[in-house]
Amino acid sequence: MILMHDIIREGHPTLREVAKEMTFPLTAEEKKLGEDLLQFLINSQDPEIANKHGLRSGIGIAAPQVNVSKRMFALYLPDSKGNQISLVVINPKIVSHSVEGSYVATGEGCLSVDRDVPGYVPRHARITVKFFTPNGEEKKMRLKGLPAIAFQHELDHLNGIMFYDHINKDNPFAEIPNASPLEE
Ligand code: ZN
């Protein structure tokens, strides 16, 4: 199982690489990695397991965060209707997005960042995405709210981008035009 010491932290060069496209069929090792990433998130949200292993709670984790520079990430969080989103995402693309923006009112966090970085991280409010499942099935999905923000945060990891790269350096809490806050 993935533990906190398996997760690389800011400053590690892999977090700044553009991760490689994956090819199908995935190897057994790549499939296992997808399962492990998702299982880490599930474990991290289970108070007993998280406490036992000292896991920080997460809703998304990308392969580069465990030092594997491939275009894969996992998401595990409820959507606004309370449906559980539980996904291993491969070779994701945003095919379209809303003009309207969004941001988490309390800022974003990251399993690879051991400090609070205050400020608004501008995101698209709604996105339509395409990606492949570990079995090579292509999926198209519309996301909004926190799942849309989490997807964009994880997709950034595949492109070597950290959430704080998006924060306004002169005024971290400057109003973001055309965007509404997401209350968490
Ligand atoms: Zn992150």
Coordinates of C-alpha atoms and ligand atoms in Angstrom, one line a residue:
M1 CA 0.0 0.0 0.0
I2 CA 1.1 3.6 -0.6
L3 CA 2.1 5.4 2.5
M4 CA 3.1 9.1 3.1
H5 CA 6.8 8.3 2.6
D6 CA 6.1 7.0 -0.9
I7 CA 4.8 10.5 -1.9
I8 CA 7.4 12.9 -3.2
R9 CA 7.2 16.5 -2.1
E10 CA 7.7 19.8 -3.8
G11 CA 11.2 20.4 -4.9
H12 CA 11.4 16.9 -6.3
P13 CA 12.2 17.2 -10.1
T14 CA 9.6 14.6 -11.1
L15 CA 6.8 17.0 -10.0
R16 CA 8.0 19.4 -12.7
E17 CA 8.1 16.9 -15.6
V18 CA 5.5 16.5 -18.3
A19 CA 4.4 12.9 -17.7
K20 CA 4.3 10.4 -20.5
E21 CA 1.2 9.2 -22.4
M22 CA 0.3 5.6 -21.5
T23 CA -0.2 2.9 -24.0
F24 CA -2.7 0.0 -23.9
P25 CA -2.9 -2.6 -22.8
L26 CA -1.4 -1.4 -19.5
T27 CA 1.2 -3.6 -17.9
A28 CA 0.3 -5.5 -14.8
E29 CA 2.5 -3.1 -12.9
E30 CA 0.7 -0.1 -14.3
K31 CA -2.7 -1.5 -13.5
K32 CA -1.5 -2.2 -9.9
L33 CA -0.4 1.4 -9.6
G34 CA -3.8 2.6 -10.6
E35 CA -5.4 0.4 -7.9
D36 CA -2.9 1.5 -5.3
L37 CA -3.4 5.2 -6.0
L38 CA -7.2 4.8 -5.6
Q39 CA -6.8 2.6 -2.5
F40 CA -4.5 5.3 -1.0
L41 CA -7.4 7.8 -1.3
I42 CA -9.9 5.4 0.2
N43 CA -7.6 4.6 3.1
S44 CA -6.8 8.3 3.6
Q45 CA -10.5 9.0 4.1
D46 CA -11.0 6.1 6.5
P47 CA -10.3 7.6 10.0
E48 CA -9.1 4.4 11.5
I49 CA -6.7 3.4 8.7
A50 CA -5.6 7.0 8.2
N51 CA -4.8 7.3 11.9
K52 CA -3.0 4.0 12.0
H53 CA -0.7 4.8 9.1
G54 CA -0.5 8.6 9.6
L55 CA -2.1 9.3 6.2
R56 CA -3.1 12.8 5.2
S57 CA -6.6 12.8 3.7
G58 CA -6.8 13.3 0.0
I59 CA -9.4 13.3 -2.8
G60 CA -6.9 13.0 -5.7
I61 CA -3.4 11.7 -6.3
A62 CA -1.4 11.5 -9.5
A63 CA 1.2 9.0 -10.6
P64 CA 4.0 11.6 -10.6
Q65 CA 3.4 12.1 -6.9
V66 CA 4.7 8.6 -6.3
N67 CA 7.6 9.3 -8.7
V68 CA 6.0 7.6 -11.7
S69 CA 6.0 10.1 -14.6
K70 CA 3.0 8.6 -16.5
R71 CA -0.4 10.2 -17.3
M72 CA -2.5 8.6 -14.7
F73 CA -4.3 9.8 -11.6
A74 CA -7.1 8.7 -9.2
L75 CA -10.0 10.6 -7.8
Y76 CA -12.2 9.7 -4.9
L77 CA -14.8 12.1 -3.7
P78 CA -18.6 12.7 -3.7
D79 CA -20.1 14.9 -6.3
S80 CA -22.6 17.7 -5.5
K81 CA -25.5 15.1 -5.6
G82 CA -23.8 12.9 -3.1
N83 CA -22.8 10.2 -5.7
Q84 CA -19.3 8.8 -5.1
I85 CA -16.8 9.5 -7.8
S86 CA -14.2 6.7 -7.7
L87 CA -12.0 6.8 -10.8
V88 CA -8.6 5.8 -12.2
V89 CA -8.0 8.2 -15.1
I90 CA -5.5 7.6 -17.9
N91 CA -4.4 10.1 -20.6
P92 CA -7.0 12.7 -19.6
K93 CA -8.0 15.7 -21.8
I94 CA -10.2 18.6 -21.1
V95 CA -12.3 18.8 -24.4
S96 CA -14.3 21.9 -23.4
H97 CA -14.8 24.1 -20.4
S98 CA -17.1 26.9 -19.1
V99 CA -16.2 30.5 -19.5
E100 CA -17.2 30.8 -15.9
G101 CA -14.4 30.1 -13.4
S102 CA -14.4 28.7 -9.9
Y103 CA -12.0 28.5 -7.0
V104 CA -12.0 26.9 -3.5
A105 CA -12.7 29.7 -1.1
T106 CA -10.2 28.3 1.4
G107 CA -7.5 27.6 -1.2
E108 CA -6.2 24.2 -2.3
G109 CA -3.9 21.7 -0.7
C110 CA -1.7 19.0 -2.1
L111 CA -0.3 15.7 -0.7
S112 CA 3.1 16.8 -2.1
V113 CA 3.0 20.2 -0.3
D114 CA 3.6 20.1 3.5
R115 CA 2.6 23.7 4.1
D116 CA -0.4 25.9 3.7
V117 CA -0.2 28.1 0.6
P118 CA -2.9 30.7 0.9
G119 CA -4.6 32.2 -2.1
Y120 CA -7.2 31.6 -4.7
V121 CA -6.4 29.0 -7.4
P122 CA -8.5 29.9 -10.5
R123 CA -10.1 26.9 -12.2
H124 CA -12.8 26.3 -14.8
A125 CA -16.2 25.9 -13.1
R126 CA -17.3 23.2 -15.5
I127 CA -15.3 20.9 -17.7
T128 CA -16.0 18.1 -20.2
V129 CA -13.3 15.6 -20.1
K130 CA -12.2 12.5 -22.0
F131 CA -9.9 9.8 -20.6
F132 CA -9.3 6.1 -20.6
T133 CA -10.0 3.6 -17.9
P134 CA -7.3 1.1 -16.9
N135 CA -9.0 -1.4 -19.2
G136 CA -8.6 0.9 -22.2
E137 CA -12.2 2.0 -22.4
E138 CA -12.7 5.6 -23.4
K139 CA -14.9 7.8 -21.2
K140 CA -16.4 11.2 -21.7
M141 CA -17.7 13.0 -18.6
R142 CA -19.0 16.4 -17.5
L143 CA -17.8 17.6 -14.1
K144 CA -18.6 20.7 -12.0
G145 CA -17.9 21.8 -8.4
L146 CA -15.2 20.2 -6.4
P147 CA -14.8 17.1 -8.8
A148 CA -14.0 19.6 -11.6
I149 CA -11.5 21.4 -9.5
A150 CA -9.9 18.2 -8.3
F151 CA -9.6 16.9 -11.9
Q152 CA -7.9 20.1 -13.0
H153 CA -5.5 19.9 -10.0
E154 CA -4.5 16.3 -10.9
L155 CA -4.3 17.0 -14.6
D156 CA -1.8 19.8 -13.7
H157 CA 0.4 17.3 -12.0
L158 CA 0.7 15.4 -15.3
N159 CA 2.0 18.7 -16.8
G160 CA 4.5 19.5 -14.1
I161 CA 2.3 22.3 -12.7
M162 CA 1.7 22.9 -8.9
F163 CA -1.5 24.5 -7.6
Y164 CA 0.3 27.5 -6.3
D165 CA 1.7 28.3 -9.7
H166 CA -1.8 29.7 -10.4
I167 CA -2.0 32.0 -7.3
N168 CA -1.7 35.7 -7.9
K169 CA 1.7 36.5 -6.4
D170 CA 1.0 40.2 -5.7
N171 CA -2.4 39.6 -4.1
P172 CA -3.2 35.9 -3.4
F173 CA -6.8 36.7 -2.6
A174 CA -7.5 39.2 -5.4
E175 CA -11.0 38.8 -6.9
I176 CA -11.0 36.4 -9.9
P177 CA -13.0 37.9 -12.7
N178 CA -16.0 35.8 -13.8
A179 CA -15.5 33.2 -11.1
S180 CA -17.5 32.1 -8.1
P181 CA -16.1 30.7 -4.9
L182 CA -16.7 27.0 -4.0
E183 CA -17.5 26.8 -0.3
E184 CA -15.8 23.8 1.2
Ligands
ZN1 ZN -1.5 17.9 -5.7

